[in-house]
PDB file of C-alpha atoms in Angstrom:
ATOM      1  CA  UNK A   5     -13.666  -9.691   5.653  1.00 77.00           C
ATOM      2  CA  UNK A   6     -10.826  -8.653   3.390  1.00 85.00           C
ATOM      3  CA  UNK A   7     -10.350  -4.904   4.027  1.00 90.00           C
ATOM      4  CA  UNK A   8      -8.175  -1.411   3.361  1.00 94.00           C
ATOM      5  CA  UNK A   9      -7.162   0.902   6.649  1.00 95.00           C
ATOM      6  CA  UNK A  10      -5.627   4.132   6.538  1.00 96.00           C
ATOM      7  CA  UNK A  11      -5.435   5.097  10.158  1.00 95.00           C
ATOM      8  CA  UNK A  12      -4.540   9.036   9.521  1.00 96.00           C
ATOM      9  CA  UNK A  13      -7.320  11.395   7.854  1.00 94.00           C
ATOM     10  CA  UNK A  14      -4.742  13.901   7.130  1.00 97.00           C
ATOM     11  CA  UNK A  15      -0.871  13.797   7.330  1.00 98.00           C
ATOM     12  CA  UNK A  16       1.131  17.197   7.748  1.00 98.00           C
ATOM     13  CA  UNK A  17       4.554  17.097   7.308  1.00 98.00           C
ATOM     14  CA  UNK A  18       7.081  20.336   6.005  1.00 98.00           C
ATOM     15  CA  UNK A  19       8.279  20.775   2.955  1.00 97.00           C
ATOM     16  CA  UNK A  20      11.788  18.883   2.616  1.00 97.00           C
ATOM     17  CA  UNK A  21      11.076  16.279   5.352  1.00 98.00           C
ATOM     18  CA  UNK A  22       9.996  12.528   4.835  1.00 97.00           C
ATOM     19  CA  UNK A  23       6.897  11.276   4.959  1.00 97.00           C
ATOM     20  CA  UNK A  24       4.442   8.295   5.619  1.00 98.00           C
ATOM     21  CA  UNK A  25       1.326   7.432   4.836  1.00 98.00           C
ATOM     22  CA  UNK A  26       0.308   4.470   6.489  1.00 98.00           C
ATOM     23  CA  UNK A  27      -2.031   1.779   4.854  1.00 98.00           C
ATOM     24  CA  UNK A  28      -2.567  -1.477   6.442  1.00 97.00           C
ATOM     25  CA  UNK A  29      -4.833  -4.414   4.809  1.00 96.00           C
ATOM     26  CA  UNK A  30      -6.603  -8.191   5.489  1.00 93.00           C
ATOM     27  CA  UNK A  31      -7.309 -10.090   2.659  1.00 89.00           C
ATOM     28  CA  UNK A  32      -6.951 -14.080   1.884  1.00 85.00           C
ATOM     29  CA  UNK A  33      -4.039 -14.927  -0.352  1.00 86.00           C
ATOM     30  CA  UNK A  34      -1.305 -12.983  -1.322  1.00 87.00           C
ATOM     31  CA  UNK A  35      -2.003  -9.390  -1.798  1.00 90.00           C
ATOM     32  CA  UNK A  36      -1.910  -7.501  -4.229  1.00 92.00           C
ATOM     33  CA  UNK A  37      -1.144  -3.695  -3.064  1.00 95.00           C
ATOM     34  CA  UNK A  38      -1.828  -0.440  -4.709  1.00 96.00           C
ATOM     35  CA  UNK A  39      -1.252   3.569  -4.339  1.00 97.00           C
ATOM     36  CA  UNK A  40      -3.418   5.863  -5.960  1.00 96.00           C
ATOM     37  CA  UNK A  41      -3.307  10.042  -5.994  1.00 96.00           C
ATOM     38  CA  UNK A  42      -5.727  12.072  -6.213  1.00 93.00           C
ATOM     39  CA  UNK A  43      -4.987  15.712  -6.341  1.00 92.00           C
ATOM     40  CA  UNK A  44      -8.080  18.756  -6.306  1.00 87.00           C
ATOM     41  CA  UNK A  45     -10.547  18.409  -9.229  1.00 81.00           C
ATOM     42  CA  UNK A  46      -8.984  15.244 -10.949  1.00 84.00           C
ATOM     43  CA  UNK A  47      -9.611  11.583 -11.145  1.00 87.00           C
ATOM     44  CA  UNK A  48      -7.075   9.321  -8.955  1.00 91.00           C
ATOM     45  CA  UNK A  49      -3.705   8.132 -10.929  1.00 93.00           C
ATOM     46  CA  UNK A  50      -1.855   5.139 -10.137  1.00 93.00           C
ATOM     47  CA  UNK A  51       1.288   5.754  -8.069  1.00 95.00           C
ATOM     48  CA  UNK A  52       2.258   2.073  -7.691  1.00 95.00           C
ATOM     49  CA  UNK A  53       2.312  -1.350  -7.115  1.00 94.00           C
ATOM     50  CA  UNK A  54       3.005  -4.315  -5.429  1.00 95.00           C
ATOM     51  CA  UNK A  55       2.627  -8.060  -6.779  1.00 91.00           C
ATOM     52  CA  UNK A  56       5.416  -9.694  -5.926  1.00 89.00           C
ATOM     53  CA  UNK A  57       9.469  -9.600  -5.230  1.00 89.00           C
ATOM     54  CA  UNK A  58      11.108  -6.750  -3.702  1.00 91.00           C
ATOM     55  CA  UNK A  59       9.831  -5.346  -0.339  1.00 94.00           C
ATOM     56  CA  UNK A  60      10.353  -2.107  -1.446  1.00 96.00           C
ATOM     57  CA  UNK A  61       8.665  -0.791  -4.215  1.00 96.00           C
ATOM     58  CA  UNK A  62       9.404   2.629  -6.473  1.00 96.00           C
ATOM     59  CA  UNK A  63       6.848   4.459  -8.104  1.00 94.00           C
ATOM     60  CA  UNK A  64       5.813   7.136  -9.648  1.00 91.00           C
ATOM     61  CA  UNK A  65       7.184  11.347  -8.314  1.00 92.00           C
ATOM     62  CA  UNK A  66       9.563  10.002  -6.250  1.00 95.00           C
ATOM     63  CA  UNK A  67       7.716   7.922  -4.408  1.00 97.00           C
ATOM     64  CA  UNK A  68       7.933   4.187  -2.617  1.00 97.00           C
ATOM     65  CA  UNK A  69       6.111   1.998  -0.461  1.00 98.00           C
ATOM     66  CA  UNK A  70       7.511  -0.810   1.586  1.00 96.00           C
ATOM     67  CA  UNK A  71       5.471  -4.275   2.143  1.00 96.00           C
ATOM     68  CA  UNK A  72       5.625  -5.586   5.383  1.00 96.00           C
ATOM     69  CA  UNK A  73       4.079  -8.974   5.305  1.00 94.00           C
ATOM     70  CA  UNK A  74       3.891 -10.011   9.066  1.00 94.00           C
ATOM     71  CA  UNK A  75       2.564  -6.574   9.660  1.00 96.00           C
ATOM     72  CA  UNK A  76      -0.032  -6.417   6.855  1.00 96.00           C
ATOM     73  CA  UNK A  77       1.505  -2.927   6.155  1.00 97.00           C
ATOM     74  CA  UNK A  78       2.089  -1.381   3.210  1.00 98.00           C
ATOM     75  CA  UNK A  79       3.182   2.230   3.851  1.00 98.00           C
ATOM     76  CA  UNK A  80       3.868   4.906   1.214  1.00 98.00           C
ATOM     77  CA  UNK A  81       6.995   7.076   1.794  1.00 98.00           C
ATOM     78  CA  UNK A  82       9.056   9.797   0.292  1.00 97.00           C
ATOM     79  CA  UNK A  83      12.693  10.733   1.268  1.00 97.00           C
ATOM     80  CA  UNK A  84      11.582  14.496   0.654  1.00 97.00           C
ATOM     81  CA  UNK A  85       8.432  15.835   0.221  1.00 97.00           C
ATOM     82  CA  UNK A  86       6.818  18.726  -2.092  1.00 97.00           C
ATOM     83  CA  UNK A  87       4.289  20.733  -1.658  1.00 96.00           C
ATOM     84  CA  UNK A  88       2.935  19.806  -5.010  1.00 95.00           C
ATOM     85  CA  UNK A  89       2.803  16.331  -3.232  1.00 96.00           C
ATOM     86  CA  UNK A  90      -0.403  17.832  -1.551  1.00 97.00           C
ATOM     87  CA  UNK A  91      -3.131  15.486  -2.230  1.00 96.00           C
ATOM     88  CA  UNK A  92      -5.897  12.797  -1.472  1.00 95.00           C
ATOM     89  CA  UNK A  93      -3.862   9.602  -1.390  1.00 97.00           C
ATOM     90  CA  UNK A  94      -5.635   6.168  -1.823  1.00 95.00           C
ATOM     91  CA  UNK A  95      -4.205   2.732  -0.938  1.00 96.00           C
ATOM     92  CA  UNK A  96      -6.091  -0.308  -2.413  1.00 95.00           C
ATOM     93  CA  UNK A  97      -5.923  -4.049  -2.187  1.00 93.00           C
ATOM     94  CA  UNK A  98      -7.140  -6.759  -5.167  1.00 89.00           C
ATOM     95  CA  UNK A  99     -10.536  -8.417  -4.048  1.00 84.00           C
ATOM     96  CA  UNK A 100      -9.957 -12.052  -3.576  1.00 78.00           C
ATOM     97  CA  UNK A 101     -13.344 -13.742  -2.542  1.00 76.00           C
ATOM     98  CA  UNK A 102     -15.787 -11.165  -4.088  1.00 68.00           C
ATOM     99  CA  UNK A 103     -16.493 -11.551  -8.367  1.00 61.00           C
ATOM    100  CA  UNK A 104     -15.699  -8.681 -10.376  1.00 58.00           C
ATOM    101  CA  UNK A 105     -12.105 -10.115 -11.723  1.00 69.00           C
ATOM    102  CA  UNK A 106      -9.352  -7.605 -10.244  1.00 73.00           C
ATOM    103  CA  UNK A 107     -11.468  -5.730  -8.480  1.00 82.00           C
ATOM    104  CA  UNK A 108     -10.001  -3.308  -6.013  1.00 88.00           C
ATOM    105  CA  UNK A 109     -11.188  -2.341  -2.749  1.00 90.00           C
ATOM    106  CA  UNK A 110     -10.242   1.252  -1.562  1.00 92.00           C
ATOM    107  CA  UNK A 111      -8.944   2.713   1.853  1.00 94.00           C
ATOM    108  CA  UNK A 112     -10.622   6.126   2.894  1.00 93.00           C
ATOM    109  CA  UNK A 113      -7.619   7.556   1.673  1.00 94.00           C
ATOM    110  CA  UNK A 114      -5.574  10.189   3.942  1.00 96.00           C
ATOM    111  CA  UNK A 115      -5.049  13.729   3.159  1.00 96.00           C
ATOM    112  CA  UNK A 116      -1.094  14.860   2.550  1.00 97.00           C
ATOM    113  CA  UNK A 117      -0.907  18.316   3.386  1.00 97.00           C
ATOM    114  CA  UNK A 118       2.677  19.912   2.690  1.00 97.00           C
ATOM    115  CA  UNK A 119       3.659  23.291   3.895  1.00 96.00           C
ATOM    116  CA  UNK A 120       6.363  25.365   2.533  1.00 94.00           C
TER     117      UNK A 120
ATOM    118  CA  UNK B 224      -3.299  10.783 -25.516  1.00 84.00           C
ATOM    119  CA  UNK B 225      -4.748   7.630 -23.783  1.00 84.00           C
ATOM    120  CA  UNK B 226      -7.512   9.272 -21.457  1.00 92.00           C
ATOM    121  CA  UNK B 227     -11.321   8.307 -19.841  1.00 96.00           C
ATOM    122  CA  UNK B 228     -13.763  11.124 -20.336  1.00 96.00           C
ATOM    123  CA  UNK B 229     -17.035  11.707 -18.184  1.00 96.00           C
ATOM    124  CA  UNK B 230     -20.031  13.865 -18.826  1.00 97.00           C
ATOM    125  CA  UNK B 231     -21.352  15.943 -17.420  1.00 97.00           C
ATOM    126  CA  UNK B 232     -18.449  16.921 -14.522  1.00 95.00           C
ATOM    127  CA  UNK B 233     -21.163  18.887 -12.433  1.00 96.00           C
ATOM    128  CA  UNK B 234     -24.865  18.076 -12.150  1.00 97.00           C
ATOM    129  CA  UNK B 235     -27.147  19.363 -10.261  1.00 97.00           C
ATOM    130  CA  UNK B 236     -31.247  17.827 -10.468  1.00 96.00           C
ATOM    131  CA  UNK B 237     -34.155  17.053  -8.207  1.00 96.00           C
ATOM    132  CA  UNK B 238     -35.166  13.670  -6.941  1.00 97.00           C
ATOM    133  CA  UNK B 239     -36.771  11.774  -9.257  1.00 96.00           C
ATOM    134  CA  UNK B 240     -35.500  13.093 -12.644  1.00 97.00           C
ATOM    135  CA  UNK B 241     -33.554  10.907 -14.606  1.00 97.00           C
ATOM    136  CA  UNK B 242     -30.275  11.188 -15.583  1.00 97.00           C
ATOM    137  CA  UNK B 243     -27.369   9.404 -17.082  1.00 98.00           C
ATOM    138  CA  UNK B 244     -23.698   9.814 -16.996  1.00 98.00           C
ATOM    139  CA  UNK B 245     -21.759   9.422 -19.871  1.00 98.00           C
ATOM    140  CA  UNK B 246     -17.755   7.738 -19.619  1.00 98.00           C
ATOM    141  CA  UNK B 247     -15.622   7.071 -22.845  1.00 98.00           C
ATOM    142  CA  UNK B 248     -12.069   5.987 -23.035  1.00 97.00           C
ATOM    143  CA  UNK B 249     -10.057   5.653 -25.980  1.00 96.00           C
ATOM    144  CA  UNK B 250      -7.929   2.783 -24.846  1.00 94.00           C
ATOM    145  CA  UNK B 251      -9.298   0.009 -26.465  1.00 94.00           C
ATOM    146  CA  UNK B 252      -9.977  -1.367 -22.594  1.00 94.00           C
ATOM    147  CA  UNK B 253     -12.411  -4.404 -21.417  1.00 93.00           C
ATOM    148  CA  UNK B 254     -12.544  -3.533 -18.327  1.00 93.00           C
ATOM    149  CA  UNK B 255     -14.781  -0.643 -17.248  1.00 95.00           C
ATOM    150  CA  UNK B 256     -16.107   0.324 -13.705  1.00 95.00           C
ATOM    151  CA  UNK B 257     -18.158   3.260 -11.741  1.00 97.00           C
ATOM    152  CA  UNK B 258     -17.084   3.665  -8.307  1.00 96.00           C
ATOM    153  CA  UNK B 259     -18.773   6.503  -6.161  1.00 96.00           C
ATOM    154  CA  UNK B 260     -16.599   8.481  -3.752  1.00 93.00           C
ATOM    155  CA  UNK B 261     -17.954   9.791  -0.038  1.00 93.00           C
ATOM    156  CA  UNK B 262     -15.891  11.047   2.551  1.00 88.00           C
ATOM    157  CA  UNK B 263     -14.706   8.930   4.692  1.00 85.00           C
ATOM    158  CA  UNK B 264     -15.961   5.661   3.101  1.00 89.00           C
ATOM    159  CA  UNK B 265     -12.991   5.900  -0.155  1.00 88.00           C
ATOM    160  CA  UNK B 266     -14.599   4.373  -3.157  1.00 91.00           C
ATOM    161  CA  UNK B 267     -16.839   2.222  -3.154  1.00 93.00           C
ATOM    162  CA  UNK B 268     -17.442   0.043  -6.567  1.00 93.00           C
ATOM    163  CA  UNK B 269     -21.128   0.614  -8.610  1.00 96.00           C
ATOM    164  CA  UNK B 270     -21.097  -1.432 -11.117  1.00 95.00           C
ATOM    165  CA  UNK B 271     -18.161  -2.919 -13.857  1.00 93.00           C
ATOM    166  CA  UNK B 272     -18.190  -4.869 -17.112  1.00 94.00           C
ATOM    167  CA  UNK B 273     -15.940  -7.307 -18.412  1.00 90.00           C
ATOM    168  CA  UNK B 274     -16.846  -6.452 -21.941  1.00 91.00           C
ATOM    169  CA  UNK B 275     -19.621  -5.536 -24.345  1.00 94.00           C
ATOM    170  CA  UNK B 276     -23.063  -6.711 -22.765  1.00 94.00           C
ATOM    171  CA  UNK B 277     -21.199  -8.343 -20.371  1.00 92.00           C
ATOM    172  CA  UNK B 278     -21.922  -6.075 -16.487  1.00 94.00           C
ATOM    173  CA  UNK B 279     -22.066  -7.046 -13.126  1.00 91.00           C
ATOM    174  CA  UNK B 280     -22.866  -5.463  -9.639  1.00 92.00           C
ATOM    175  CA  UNK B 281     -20.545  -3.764  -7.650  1.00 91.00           C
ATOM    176  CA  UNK B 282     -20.802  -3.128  -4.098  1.00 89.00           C
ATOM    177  CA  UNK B 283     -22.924  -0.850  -4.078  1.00 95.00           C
ATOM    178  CA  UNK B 284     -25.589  -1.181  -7.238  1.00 96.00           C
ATOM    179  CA  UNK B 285     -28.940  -0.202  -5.655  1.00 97.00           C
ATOM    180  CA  UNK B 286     -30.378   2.748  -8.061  1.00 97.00           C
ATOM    181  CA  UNK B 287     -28.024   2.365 -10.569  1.00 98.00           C
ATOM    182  CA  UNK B 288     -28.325   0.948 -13.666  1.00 98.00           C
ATOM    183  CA  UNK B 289     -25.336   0.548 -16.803  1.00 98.00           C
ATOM    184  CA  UNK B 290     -25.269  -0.463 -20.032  1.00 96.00           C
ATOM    185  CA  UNK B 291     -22.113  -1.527 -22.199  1.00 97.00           C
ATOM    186  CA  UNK B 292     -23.507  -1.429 -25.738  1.00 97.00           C
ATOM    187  CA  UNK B 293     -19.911  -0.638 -27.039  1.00 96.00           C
ATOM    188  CA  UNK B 294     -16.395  -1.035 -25.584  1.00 96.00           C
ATOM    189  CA  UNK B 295     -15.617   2.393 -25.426  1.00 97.00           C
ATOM    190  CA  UNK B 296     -18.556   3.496 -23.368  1.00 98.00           C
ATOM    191  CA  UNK B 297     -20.206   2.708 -19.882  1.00 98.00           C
ATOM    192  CA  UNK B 298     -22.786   5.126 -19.203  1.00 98.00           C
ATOM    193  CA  UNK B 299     -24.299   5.384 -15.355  1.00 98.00           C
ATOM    194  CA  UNK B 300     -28.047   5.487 -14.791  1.00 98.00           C
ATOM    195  CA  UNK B 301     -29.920   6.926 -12.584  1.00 97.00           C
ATOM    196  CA  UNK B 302     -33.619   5.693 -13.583  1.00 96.00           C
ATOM    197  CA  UNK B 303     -34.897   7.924 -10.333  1.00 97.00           C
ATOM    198  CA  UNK B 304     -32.362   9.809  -8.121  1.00 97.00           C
ATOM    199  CA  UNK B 305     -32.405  10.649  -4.740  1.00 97.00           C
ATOM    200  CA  UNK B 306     -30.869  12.745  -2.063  1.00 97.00           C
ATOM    201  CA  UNK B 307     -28.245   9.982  -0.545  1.00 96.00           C
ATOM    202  CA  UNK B 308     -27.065   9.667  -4.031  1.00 98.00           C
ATOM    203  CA  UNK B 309     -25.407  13.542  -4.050  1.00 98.00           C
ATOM    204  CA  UNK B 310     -21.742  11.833  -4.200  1.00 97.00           C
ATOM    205  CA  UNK B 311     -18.680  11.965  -6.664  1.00 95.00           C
ATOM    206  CA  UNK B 312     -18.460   9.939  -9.327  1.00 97.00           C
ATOM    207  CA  UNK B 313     -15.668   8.103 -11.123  1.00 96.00           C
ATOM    208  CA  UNK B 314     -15.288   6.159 -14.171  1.00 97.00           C
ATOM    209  CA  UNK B 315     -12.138   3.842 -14.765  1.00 95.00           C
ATOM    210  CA  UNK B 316     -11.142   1.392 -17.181  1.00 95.00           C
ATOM    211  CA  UNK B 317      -8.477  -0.961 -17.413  1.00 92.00           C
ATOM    212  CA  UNK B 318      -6.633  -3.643 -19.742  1.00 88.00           C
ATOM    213  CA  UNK B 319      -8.600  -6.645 -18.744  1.00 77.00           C
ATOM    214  CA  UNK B 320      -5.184  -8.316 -17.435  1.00 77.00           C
ATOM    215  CA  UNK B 321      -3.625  -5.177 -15.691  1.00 78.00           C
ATOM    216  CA  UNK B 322      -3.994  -4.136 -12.007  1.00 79.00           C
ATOM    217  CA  UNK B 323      -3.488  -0.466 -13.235  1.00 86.00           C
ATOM    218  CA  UNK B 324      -7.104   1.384 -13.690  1.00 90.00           C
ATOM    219  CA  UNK B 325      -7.023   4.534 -15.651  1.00 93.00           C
ATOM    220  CA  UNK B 326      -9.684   7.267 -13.764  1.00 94.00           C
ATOM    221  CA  UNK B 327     -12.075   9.877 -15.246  1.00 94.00           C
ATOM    222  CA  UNK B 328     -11.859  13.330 -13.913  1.00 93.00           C
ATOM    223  CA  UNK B 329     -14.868  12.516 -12.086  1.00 94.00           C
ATOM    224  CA  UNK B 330     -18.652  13.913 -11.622  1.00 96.00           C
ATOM    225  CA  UNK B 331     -19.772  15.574  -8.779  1.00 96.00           C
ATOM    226  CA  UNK B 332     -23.633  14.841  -8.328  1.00 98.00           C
ATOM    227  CA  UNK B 333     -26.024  16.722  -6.126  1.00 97.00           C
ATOM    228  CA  UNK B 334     -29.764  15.540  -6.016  1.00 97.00           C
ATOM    229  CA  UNK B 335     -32.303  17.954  -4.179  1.00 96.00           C
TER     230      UNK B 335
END
């Protein structure tokens, strides 16, 4: 069954140090890999994307997420976190077997706590 | 600015009452979805549509219904709500060849 994990309910890390957020995935075919934010009282915004190319992949606020295909991975990092990187962070993988064209099926998402 | 709209953002009702759930966006999208959001379980896809009149099930359709009547709009349905449907609620669209989905601030639903 294809499938999103994010191992970690809630990630605390200080303000200035790097961080991970850990996402790994099972799906058939080449996957297509996705970070999504969700901070208090809003809807979730893409952070970004992999396809293919490039292990490493830049997004959005500074952050990146590296694709590790013979560990299914596909961890989000930052070289130096905020605390306005607080949030609800969502990794997501295309749907490959099931209809709905593109459709995306969500992690559990992990919480990113930040202190000053 | 390009943006997806939902109404109402907080609803609170008793089982049985109908209600819908309105979602616009202004982005001249095809692709429009409802996902519902639990702790724990992420989000988890309602419904989507591919186009006007054109609407499939999602993962999780049972007690939902949707209508797409124009491209702009996806309304959710609830013909009779109950209790395990208290959840949040998000509507996203999408260019209908882009990965990238563009959320609604979301609707936080409570059912008594």
């Amino acid at each position: 069954a294809q499938s999103v994990a994010q191992p970690e309910d809630q990630v605390n890390v200080a303000e200035g140090n790097p961080l991970t957020v850990k996402c790994t995935y099972s799906v058939s075919g080449n996957p297509y890999l996705f970070w999504y934010v969700q901070y208090p009282n809003r809807g979730l915004q893409f952070l970004l994307k992999y396809i293919t190319g490039d292990n490493l992949v830049k997004g959005s606020y500074g952050f990146e997420a590296e694709f590790n295909k013979s560990q299914t991975s596909f961890h989000l990092k930052k070289p130096s976190a905020l605390v306005s990187d607080s949030a609800l962070y969502f990794c997501a993988v295309r749907d490959t077997i099931s209809g709905g064209y593109n459709k995306l099926i969500f992690g559990a998402g992990t919480r990113l706590a930040v202190h000053p | 600015e390009a943006q997806v709209t939902q109404n109402p953002r907080y609803l609170i009702t008793v089982t049985g009452k109908k209600l819908t759930v309105t979602c616009s966006q202004n982005m001249n999208h095809e692709y429009m979805s409802w996902y519902r959001q639990d702790p724990g379980l992420g989000l988890r896809q309602i419904y989507y549509s591919m186009n006007v009149e054109v609407t499939d099930k999602g993962d999780v359709p049972e007690g939902y219904k949707v209508s797409r009547k124009e491209k702009r709009n996806f309304p959710l349905i609830l013909e009779s709500p109950s209790p395990n449907q208290t959840s949040l609620y998000f509507c996203a669209s999408r260019d209908f060849s882009s990965y990238e989905q563009y959320f609604g601030p979301g609707t936080r639903l409570t059912v008594t």
